[in-house]
Structures are given as structure tokens and as C-alpha cells.
Tab-separated table of C-alpha atoms and ligand atoms in Angstrom:
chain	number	residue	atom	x	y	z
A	296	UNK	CA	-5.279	15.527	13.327
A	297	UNK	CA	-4.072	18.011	16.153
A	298	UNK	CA	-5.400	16.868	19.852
A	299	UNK	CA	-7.937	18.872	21.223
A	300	UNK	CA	-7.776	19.903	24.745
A	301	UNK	CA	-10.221	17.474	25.877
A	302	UNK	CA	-8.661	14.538	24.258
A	303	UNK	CA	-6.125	13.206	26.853
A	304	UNK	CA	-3.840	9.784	26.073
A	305	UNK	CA	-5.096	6.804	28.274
A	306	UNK	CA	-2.955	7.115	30.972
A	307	UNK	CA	-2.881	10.680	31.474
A	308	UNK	CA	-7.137	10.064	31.741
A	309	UNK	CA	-6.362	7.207	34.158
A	310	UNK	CA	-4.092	9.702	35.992
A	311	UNK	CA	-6.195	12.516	36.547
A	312	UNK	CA	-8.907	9.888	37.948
A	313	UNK	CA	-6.709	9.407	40.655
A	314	UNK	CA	-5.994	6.030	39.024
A	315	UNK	CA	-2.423	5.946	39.196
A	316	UNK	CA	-1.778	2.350	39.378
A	317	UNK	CA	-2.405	1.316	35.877
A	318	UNK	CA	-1.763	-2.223	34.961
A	319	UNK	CA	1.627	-3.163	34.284
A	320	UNK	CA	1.181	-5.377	31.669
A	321	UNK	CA	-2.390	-4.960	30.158
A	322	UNK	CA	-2.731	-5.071	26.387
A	323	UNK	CA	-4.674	-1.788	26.562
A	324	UNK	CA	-1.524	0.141	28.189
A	325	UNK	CA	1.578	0.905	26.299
A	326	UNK	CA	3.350	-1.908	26.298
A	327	UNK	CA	6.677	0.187	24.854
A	328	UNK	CA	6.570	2.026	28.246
A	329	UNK	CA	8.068	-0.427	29.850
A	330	UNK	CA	11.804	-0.180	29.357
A	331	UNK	CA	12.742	-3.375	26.797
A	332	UNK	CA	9.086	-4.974	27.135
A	333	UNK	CA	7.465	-6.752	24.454
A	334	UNK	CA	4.113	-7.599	24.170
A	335	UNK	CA	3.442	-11.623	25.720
A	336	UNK	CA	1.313	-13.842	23.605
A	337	UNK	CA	-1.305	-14.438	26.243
A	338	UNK	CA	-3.883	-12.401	25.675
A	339	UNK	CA	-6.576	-10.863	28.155
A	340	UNK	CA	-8.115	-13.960	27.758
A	341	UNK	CA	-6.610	-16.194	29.972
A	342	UNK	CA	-8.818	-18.356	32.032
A	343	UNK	CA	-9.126	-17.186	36.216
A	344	UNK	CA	-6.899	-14.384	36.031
A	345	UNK	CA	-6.368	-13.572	39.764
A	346	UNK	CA	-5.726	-9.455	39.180
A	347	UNK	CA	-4.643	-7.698	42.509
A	348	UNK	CA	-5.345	-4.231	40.162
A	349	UNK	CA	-9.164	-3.542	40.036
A	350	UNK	CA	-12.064	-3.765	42.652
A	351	UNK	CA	-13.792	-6.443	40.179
A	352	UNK	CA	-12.931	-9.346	37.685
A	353	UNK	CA	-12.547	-7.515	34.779
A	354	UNK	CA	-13.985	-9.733	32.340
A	355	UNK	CA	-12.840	-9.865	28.769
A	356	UNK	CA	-15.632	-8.997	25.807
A	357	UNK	CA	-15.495	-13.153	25.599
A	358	UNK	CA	-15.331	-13.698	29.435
A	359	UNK	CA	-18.412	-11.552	29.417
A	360	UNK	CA	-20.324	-13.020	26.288
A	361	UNK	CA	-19.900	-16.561	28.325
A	362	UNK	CA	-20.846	-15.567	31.396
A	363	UNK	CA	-24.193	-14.383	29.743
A	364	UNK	CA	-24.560	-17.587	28.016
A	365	UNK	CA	-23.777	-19.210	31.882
A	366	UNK	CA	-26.428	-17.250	33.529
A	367	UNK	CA	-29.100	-17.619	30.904
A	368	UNK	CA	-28.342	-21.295	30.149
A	369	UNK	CA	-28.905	-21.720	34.765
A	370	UNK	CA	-32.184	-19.656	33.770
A	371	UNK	CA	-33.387	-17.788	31.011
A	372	UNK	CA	-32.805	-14.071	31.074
A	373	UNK	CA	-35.903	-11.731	30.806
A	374	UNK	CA	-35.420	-9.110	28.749
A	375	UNK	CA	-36.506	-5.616	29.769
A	376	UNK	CA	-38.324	-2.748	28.376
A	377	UNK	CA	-37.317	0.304	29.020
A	378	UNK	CA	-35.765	-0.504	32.657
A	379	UNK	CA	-39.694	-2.359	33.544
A	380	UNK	CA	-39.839	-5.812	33.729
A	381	UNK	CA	-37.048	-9.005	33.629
A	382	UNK	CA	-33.824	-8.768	35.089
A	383	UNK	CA	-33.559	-4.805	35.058
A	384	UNK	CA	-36.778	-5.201	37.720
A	385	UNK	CA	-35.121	-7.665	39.604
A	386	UNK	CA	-32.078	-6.194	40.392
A	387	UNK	CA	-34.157	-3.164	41.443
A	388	UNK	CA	-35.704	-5.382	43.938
A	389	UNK	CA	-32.867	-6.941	45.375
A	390	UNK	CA	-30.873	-3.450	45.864
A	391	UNK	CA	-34.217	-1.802	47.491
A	392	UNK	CA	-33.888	-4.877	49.606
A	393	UNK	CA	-30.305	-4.757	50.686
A	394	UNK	CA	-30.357	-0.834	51.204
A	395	UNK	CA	-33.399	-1.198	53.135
A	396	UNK	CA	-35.075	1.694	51.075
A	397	UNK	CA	-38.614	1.521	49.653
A	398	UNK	CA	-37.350	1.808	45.387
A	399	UNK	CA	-34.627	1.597	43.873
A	400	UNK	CA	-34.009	2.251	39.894
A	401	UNK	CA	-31.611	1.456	37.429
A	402	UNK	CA	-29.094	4.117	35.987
A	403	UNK	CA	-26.842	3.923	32.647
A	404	UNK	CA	-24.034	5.887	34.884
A	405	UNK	CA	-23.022	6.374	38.385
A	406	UNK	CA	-22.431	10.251	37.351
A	407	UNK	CA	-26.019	10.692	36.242
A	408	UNK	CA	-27.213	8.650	39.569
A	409	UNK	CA	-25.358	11.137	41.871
A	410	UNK	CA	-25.990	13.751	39.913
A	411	UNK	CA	-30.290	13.569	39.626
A	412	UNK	CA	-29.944	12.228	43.386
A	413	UNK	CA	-28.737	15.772	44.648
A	414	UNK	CA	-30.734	17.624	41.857
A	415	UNK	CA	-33.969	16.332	43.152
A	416	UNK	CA	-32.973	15.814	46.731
A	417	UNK	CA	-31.644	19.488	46.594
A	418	UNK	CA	-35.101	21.286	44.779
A	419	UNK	CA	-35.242	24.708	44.962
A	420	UNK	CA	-32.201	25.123	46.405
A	421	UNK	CA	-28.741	25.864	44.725
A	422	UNK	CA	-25.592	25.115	47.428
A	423	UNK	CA	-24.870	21.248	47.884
A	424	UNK	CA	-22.151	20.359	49.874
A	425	UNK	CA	-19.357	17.686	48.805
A	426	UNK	CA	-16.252	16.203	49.932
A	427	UNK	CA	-13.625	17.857	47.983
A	428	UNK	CA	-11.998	14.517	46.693
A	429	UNK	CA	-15.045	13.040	45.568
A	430	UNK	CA	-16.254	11.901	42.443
A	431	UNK	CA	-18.877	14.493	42.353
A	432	UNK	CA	-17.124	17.075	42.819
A	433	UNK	CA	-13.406	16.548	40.853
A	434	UNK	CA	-14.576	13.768	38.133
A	435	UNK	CA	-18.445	14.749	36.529
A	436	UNK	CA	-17.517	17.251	34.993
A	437	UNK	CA	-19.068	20.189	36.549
A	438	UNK	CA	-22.477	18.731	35.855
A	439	UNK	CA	-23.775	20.341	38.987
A	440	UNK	CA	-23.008	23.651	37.973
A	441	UNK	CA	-23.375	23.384	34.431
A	442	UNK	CA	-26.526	21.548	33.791
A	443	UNK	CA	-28.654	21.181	36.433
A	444	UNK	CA	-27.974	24.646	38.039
A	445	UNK	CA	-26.274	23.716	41.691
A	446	UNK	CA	-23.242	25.117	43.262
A	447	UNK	CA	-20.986	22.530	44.926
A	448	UNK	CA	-19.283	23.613	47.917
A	449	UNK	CA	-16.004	21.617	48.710
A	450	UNK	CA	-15.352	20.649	52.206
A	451	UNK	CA	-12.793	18.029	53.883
A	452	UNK	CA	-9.802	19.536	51.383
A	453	UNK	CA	-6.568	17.142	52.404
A	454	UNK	CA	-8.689	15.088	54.371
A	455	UNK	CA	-9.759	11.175	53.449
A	456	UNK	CA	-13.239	12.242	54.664
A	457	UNK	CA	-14.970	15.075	56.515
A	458	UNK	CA	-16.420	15.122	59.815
A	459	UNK	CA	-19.327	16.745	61.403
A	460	UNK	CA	-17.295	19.908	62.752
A	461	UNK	CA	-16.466	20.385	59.341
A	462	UNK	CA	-19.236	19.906	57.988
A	463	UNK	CA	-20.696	22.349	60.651
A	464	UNK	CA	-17.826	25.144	59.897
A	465	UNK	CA	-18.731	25.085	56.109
A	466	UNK	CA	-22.571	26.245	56.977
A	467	UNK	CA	-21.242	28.497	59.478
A	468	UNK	CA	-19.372	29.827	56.997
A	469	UNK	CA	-21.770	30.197	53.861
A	470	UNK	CA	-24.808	31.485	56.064
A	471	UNK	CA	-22.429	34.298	58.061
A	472	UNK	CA	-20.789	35.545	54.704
A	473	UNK	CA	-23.211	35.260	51.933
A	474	UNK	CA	-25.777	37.803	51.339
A	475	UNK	CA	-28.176	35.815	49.335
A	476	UNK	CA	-29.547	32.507	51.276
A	477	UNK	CA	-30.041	30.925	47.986
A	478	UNK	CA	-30.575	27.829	50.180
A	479	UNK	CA	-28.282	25.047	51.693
A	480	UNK	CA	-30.132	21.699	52.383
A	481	UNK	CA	-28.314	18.976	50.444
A	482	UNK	CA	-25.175	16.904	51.141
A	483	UNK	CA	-22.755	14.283	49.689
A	484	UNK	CA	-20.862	11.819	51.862
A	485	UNK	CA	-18.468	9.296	48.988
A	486	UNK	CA	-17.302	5.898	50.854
A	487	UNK	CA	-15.726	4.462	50.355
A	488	UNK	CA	-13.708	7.361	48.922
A	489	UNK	CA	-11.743	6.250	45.779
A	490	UNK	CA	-9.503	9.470	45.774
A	491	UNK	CA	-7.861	8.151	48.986
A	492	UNK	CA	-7.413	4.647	48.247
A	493	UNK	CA	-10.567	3.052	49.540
A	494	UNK	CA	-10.843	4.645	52.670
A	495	UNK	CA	-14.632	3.924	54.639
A	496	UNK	CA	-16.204	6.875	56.530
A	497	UNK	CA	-16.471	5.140	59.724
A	498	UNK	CA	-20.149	4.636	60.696
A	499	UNK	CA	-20.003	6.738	63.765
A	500	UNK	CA	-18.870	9.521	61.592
A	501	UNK	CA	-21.891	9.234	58.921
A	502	UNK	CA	-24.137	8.923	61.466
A	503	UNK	CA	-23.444	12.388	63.489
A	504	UNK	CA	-23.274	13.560	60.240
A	505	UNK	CA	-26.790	12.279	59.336
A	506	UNK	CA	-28.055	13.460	62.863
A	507	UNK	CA	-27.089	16.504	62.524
A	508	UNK	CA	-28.530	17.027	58.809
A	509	UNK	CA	-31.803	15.013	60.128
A	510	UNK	CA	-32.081	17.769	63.138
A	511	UNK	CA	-31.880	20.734	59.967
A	512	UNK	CA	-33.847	18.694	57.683
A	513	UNK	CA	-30.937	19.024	55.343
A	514	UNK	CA	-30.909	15.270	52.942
A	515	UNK	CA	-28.093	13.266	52.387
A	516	UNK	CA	-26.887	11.322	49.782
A	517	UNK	CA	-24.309	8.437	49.677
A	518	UNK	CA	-21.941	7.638	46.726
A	519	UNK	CA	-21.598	4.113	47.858
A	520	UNK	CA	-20.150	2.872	44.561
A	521	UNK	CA	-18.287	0.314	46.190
A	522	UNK	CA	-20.251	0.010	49.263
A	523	UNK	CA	-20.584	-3.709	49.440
A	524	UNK	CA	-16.331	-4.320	49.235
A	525	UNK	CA	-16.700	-1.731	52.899
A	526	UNK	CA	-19.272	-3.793	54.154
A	527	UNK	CA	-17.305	-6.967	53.971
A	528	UNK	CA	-13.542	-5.445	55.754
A	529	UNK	CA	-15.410	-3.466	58.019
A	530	UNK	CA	-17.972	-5.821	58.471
A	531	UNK	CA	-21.108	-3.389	58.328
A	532	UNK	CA	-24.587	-4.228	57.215
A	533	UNK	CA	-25.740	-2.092	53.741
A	534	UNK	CA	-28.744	-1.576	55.233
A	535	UNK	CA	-27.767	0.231	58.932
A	536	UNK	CA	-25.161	2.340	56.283
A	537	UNK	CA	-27.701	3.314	53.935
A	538	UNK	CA	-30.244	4.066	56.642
A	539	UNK	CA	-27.982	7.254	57.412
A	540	UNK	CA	-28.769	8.092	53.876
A	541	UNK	CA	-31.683	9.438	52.007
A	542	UNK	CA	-30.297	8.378	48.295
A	543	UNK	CA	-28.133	5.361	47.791
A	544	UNK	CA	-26.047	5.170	44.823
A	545	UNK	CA	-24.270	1.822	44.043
A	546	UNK	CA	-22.261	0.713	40.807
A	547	UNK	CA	-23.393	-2.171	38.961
A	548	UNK	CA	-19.748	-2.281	37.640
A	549	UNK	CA	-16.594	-1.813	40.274
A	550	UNK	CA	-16.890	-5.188	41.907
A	551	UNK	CA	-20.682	-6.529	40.059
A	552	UNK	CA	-18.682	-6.841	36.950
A	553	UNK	CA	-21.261	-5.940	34.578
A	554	UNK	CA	-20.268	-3.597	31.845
A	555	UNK	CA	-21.625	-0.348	33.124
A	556	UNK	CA	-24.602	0.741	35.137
A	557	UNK	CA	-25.831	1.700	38.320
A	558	UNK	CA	-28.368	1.760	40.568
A	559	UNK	CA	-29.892	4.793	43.070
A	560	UNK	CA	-32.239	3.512	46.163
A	561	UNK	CA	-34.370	5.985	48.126
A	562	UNK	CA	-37.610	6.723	49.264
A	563	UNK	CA	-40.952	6.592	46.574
A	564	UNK	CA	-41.251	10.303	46.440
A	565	UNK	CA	-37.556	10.780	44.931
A	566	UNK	CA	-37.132	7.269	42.635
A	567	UNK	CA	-40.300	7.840	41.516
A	568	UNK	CA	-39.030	11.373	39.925
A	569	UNK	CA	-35.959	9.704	38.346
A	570	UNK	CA	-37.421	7.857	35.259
A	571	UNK	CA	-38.219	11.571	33.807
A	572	UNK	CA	-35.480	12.952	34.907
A	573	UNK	CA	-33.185	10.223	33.275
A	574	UNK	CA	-35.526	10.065	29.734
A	575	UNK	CA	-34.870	14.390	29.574
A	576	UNK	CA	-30.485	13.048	30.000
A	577	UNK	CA	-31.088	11.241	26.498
A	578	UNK	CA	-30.107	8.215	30.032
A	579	UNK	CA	-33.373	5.776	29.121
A	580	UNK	CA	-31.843	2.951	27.517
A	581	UNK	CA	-34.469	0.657	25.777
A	582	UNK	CA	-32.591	-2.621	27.338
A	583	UNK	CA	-30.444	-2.885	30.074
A	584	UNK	CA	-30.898	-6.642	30.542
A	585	UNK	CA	-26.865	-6.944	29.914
A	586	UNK	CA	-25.760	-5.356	32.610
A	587	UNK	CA	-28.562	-6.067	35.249
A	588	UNK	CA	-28.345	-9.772	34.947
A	589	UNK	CA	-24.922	-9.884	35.074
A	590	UNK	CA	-24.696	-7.512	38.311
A	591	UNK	CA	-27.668	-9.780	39.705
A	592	UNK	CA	-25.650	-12.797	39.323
A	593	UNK	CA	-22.676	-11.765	41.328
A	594	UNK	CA	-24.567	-9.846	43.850
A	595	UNK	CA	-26.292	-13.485	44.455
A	596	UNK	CA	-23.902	-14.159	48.002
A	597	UNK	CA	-21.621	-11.834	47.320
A	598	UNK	CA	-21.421	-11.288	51.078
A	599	UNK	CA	-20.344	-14.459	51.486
A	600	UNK	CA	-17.863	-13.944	49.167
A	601	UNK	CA	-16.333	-10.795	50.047
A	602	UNK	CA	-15.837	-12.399	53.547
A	603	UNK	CA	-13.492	-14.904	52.207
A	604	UNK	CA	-11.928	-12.439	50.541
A	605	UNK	CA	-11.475	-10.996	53.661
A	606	UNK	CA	-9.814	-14.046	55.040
A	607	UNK	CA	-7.967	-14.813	52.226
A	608	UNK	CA	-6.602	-11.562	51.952
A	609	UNK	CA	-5.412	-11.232	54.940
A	610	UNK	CA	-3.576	-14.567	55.373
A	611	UNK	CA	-1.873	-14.011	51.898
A	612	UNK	CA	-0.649	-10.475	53.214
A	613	UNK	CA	0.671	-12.428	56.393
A	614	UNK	CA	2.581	-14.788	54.094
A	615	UNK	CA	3.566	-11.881	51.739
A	616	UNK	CA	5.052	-10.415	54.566
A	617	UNK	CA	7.307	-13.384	56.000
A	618	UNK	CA	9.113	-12.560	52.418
A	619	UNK	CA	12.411	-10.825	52.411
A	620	UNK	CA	12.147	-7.380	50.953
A	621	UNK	CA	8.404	-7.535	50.720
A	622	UNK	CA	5.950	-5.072	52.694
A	623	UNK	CA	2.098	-4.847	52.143
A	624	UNK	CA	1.182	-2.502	55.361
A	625	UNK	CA	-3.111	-1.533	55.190
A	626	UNK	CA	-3.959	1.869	55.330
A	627	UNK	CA	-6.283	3.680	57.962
A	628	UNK	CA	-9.789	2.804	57.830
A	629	UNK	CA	-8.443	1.252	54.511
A	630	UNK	CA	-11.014	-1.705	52.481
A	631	UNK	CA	-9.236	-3.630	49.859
A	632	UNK	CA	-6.172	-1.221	49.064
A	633	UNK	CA	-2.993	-2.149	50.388
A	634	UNK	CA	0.485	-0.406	50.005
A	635	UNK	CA	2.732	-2.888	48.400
A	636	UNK	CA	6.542	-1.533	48.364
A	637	UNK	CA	10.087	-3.760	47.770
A	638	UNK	CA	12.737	-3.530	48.487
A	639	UNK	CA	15.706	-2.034	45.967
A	640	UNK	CA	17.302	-4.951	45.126
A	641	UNK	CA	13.032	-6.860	43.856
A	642	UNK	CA	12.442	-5.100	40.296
A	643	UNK	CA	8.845	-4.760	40.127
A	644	UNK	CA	8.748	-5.037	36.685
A	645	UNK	CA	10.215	-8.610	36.343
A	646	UNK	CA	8.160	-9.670	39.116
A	647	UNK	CA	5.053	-8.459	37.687
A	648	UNK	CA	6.267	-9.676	34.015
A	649	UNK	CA	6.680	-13.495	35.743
A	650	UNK	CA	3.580	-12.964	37.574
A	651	UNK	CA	1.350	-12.314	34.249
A	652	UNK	CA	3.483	-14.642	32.122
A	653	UNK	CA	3.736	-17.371	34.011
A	654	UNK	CA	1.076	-17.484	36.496
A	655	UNK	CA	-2.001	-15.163	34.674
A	656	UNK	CA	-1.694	-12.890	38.024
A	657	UNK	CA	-1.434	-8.921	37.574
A	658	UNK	CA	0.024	-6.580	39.213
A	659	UNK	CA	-0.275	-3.013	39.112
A	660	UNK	CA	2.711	-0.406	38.263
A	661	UNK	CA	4.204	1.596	41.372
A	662	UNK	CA	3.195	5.140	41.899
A	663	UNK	CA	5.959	8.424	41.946
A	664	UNK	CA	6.319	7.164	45.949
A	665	UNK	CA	7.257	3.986	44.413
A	666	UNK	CA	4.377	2.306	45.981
A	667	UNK	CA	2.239	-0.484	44.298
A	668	UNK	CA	-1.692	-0.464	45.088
A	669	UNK	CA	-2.245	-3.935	46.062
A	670	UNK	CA	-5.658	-4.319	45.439
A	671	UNK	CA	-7.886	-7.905	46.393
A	672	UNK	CA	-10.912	-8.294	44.924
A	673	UNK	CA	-12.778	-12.239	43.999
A	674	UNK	CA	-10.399	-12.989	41.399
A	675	UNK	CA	-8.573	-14.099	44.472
A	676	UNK	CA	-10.940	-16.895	45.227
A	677	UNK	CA	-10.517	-18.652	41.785
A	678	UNK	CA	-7.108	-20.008	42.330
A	679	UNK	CA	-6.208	-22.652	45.014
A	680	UNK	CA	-4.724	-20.659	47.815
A	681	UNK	CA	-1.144	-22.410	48.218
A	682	UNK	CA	-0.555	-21.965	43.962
A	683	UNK	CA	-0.867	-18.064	44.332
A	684	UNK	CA	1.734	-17.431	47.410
A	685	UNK	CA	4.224	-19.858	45.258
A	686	UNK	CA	3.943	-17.788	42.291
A	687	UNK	CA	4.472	-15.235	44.462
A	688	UNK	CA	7.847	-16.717	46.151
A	689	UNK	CA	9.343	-18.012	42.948
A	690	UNK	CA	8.632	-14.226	41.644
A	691	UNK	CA	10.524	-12.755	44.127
A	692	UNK	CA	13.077	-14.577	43.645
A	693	UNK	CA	12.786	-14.305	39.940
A	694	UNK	CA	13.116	-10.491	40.637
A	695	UNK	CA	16.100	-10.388	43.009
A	696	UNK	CA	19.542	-8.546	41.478
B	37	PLP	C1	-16.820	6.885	43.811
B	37	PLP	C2	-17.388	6.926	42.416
B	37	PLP	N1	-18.570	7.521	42.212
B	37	PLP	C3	-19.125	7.589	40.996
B	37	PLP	C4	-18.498	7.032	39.892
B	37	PLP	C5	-19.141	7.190	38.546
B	37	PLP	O1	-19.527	6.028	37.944
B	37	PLP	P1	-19.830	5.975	36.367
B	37	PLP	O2	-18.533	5.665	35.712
B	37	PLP	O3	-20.818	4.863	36.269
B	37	PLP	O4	-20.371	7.296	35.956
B	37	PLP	C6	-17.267	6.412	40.056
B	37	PLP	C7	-16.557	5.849	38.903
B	37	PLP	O5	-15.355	5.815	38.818
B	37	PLP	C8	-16.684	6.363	41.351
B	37	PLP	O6	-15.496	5.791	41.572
């Protein structure tokens, strides 16, 4: 059958999401791509992978399936109706808690929490201003505009993030030129932003930006889909972040590790709105238990956790470093994203082949600059220290010409 324009092959998806650095060696990903590969027997499987690809674990279907059985076995899970009641309700609770906002409600999408945040936050009014490399504006696919009746206005273009003079330019800008004051009182801040590698909006920035909209009585909303791997390297409490914000949205997936989800904390008077809003989506799922007990369960001390990371992190970059031909440098204002590059005579690819073969650690393919996206995450803390830098020395040495 001929490919429709919509239909695009994995990687060009992955691509256009600004995910360059797909796996090198993942089942999923054309193994034939890589010049005389063949697919390994181990399969996604493997016990403690330690990926330095994704902001989360990544479980496998049977990785997943067990961890359910783990978590219910510790305590049985409550099912939920609708979203009301058991574990759905309790991860509520604990997200209103750690955002420091009266409600919070679950979500079956990030897309459709941003998306209802700035429809109801917005009202009346049509112009919502966005970062230009954010999610809600490049990757939802024009909801805004096309279902729910908003026009997004880009600001911040080349930019990781935009700051108040921007932000202050692009009013200027619609009110002097536009005849029609269909009404501006909505805005977007994304950190940290995924379309530049991680990169946190530095709290001083959010909160003259959340001044200056509190001084207009314009509302703010935060795609925080990752927010809690920025709280730990830039070590920030949710709840002074989120008290910038009016609407918190947070995934239940990135770094929670359930298997989709997410979860949008405000005030009564908007979360109280949403469970309408979601049902007339075709969003109202009738359980949700799956994904809420899961993303419970890892948000149980994940601050804790994302501290060693931290820690670890940064010690096995230091070591990383003290290796011929190896550079991991951090980018500004940069969270868990490093830039791993080697030198010509280290092929990546038989590095990262050893490193999944031999050792169950991935690695992520280099981008056109030839740079890898070294990316930490827990998986890090599930393997003694001292076994993961000697994979990583006998690799490079593997990999030397
Ligand atoms: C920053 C950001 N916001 C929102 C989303 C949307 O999440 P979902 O896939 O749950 O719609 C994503 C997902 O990639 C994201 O990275």
C-alpha cells in the first residue's frame, strides 16, 4: 500500500521530534542501518540495563508486567474508576502535594494536559503565547488552532528559552499592530525544554516572567514534563518552581516509567473544569490504575534518587574524561544531557556494539555534528559503580583503530 503523507518511518518520526539520538542498537531500530550489523541475541530483556539514551528506565512489556506484580505483591493495587478512587487518586494527591497546588488530575497525554491547561486558562481569549521550540507549539499538532480555537504566537525563535524582554517585545508587538484585541492573557514557559537538549529556564528567569504576567493578570502555564530530573541538577524545590505557575503539567512517563500518562496541578477553579473537558476529548479512560501505580512507585524518593544520580553522574563524567580520546563537556543550564564526542581513531559503533553486548549498557547513535547525547537517568544506579567505568575502559579500547 502507497505511504500516506502522514505515515513517516520510525526514525524519520523520532527525527522530526527533535529526537535525533536514536538508540544504536535497539531491536525496534533498523538494525541493517548499521553498516555490517546483525541483530545480537540478547533481547530488550536483559536484567538492569544501565541506558545512557532516555530520561527513564525504559522497561520492557515483561519488565513492566513484573514490576506491577512487585508493587502489588508490597501492597495491593486499588483499582480506579474512571480516574476516582485507588492509585489514580493517590498519585493525584502526592503531585498536588509536591507542586504545592490545591488539585491535581490525571491525564491519558501530556498533549491533551497542555493543551486543556491553556484552553481553560486562556477563556475567552484567542492569542497564547509559546516558546517557539516547544512541544506545544512544533509537536501537538496544531491542536491549539485546530480544535480548541487559539492562536499560538511563537516567541524565543533560536533561543533555548525566552526571557522577559522578549516576552515583553512580543505584546508590544501584537497590541501596536493588530487591529482586533481578540485578547492576549495566556502563556507557556516548557523546562526543561526538550528541543534544546534539556536545558532549565533558570528560576530567576520564570519568575520575572511570572511577575510580570501576575502584574497584567495574564496566567501561566508550565510544561514541566521532566521537571523533577531539573529539580535534582539544579537543585530546585517543585514546589517554589511551580509556584511561578498557574497550571503544572508533569509526565507520568519520561523518568516515572509508567507507560503513558500525565498529570496537570492547579488551582480548584481550573482542575475542577478538566474532567469535562477531557470526557468531550473521547481522554476519560475507565482505568488508569497501570500507569498511576507505577508512576507512584518511582515518584516514592525519587528525590533522593535523582541526587545520586547527580553524584554519580558527575564522577563517571570525571572518569570518562581522564580517557584518551573521550570528551563528555555539559551544556549551559544543561540537566541530564551531555555532549559525548571521540575522537577519530574510537568507532562509536564498536564501542556501543561491546557496550550492549557485553555489558547490557546503551548508547545512543551520534548526531550529523557527530555528537552522542549522553543522557543519565536511574538506570545508572542499578549497576555497582566501578563495573560501569570498566566496561567503559575496556570499550574504548575495544574501539581504538
Ligand atoms: C516537553 C514535552 N511536553 C509534552 C509532551 C507530550 O507528552 P505526551 O506524549 O504524553 O503527549 C512531551 C512528550 O514528548 C514533551 O517532551
Amino acid at each position: 500500500m502507497e505511504r500516506t503523507k502522514t505515515e513517516h518511518p520510525r526514525r524519520e518520526f523520532l527525527k522530526k521530534c527533535g529526537l535525533t539520538a536514536v538508540p544504536f542498537v535497539l531491536p525496534a531500530v533498523d538494525w541493517s542501518a548499521i553498516a555490517g550489523g546483525t541483530q545480537p541475541a540478547r533481547t530488550i530483556d536483559s536484567p538492569k540495563v544501565v541506558n545512557f539514551i532516555f530520561d527513564g528506565l525504559s522497561l520492557s512489556p515483561s519488565q513492566y508486567l513484573e514490576k506491577l506484580q512487585e508493587i502489588n505483591t508490597a501492597s495491593p493495587i486499588e483499582p480506579d474508576f474512571y480516574g476516582n478512587g485507588g492509585a489514580t487518586k493517590a498519585l493525584e494527591a502526592s503531585f498536588a502535594k509536591i507542586t504545592g497546588k490545591e488539585k491535581a488530575i490525571y491525564l491519558p497525554s501530556g498533549t491533551m494536559a497542555n493543551q486543556l491547561a491553556i484552553k481553560l486558562l486562556s477563556g475567552g481569549n484567542t492569542k497564547i503565547i509559546v516558546p517557539e521550540n516547544s512541544h506545544v507549539f512544533r509537536d501537538e499538532a496544531d491542536a491549539a488552532q485546530s480544535v480548541h480555537g487559539k492562536r499560538l504566537i511563537p516567541i524565543g525563535k533560536e533561543k533555548a528559552y525566552y526571557n522577559l524582554s522578549d516576552l515583553k517585545n512580543a505584546i508590544a508587538y501584537t497590541t501596536n499592530n493588530e487591529v482586533f484585541q481578540s485578547g492576549l492573557d495566556t502563556v507557556v514557559i516548557e523546562s526543561p525544554v526538550r528541543r534544546a537538549d534539556g536545558t532549565f529556564v533558570p528560576l530567576k528567569t520564570v519568575e520575572a516572567i511570572s511577575n510580570y504576567c501576575k502584574e497584567r493578570d495574564y496566567k501561566l502555564h508550565l510544561d514541566g514534563a521532566r521537571i523533577h530530573i531539573a529539580a535534582a541538577f539544579h537543585d530546585v524545590s517543585i514546589a517554589e518552581y511551580a509556584s511561578y505557575f498557574d497550571t503544572v503539567y508533569i509526565s507520568l512517563y519520561k523518568y516515572l516509567n509508567a507507560s503513558g500518562g500525565a498529570i496537570l496541578c492547579g488551582d480548584a477553579q481550573i482542575i475542577d473544569q478538566m474532567a469535562h473537558q477531557i470526557k468531550i476529548l473521547g481522554g476519560a479512560v475507565f482505568q488508569s490504575w497501570n500507569q498511576t501505580a507505577v508512576a507512584l512507585h518511582y515518584l516514592n524518593g525519587i528525590d533522593e534518587r535523582w541526587r545520586e544520580v547527580v553524584t554519580v553522574s558527575k564522577k563517571l563524567i570525571q572518569d570518562l574524561n581522564k580517557i584518551k580520546g573521550v570528551r563528555i563537556t555539559s551544556i549551559h543550564e544543561g540537566t541530564n544531557i551531555f555532549d559525548l564526542t571521540l575522537d577519530e581513531g574510537i568507532s562509536l559503533k564498536k564501542l556501543a556494539v561491546y557496550l550492549y553486548e557485553t555489558h547490557s549498557i546503551w548508547l545512543g547513535r551520534a548526531n550529523e555534528k557527530g555528537i552522542v547525547k549522553f543522557t543519565v537517568n536511574e538506570s545508572i544506579l542499578s549497576r555497582d559503580y566501578d563495573a560501569i567505568l570498566k566496561a567503559w575502559q575496556s570499550g574504548i579500547e575495544q574501539a581504538r583503530s
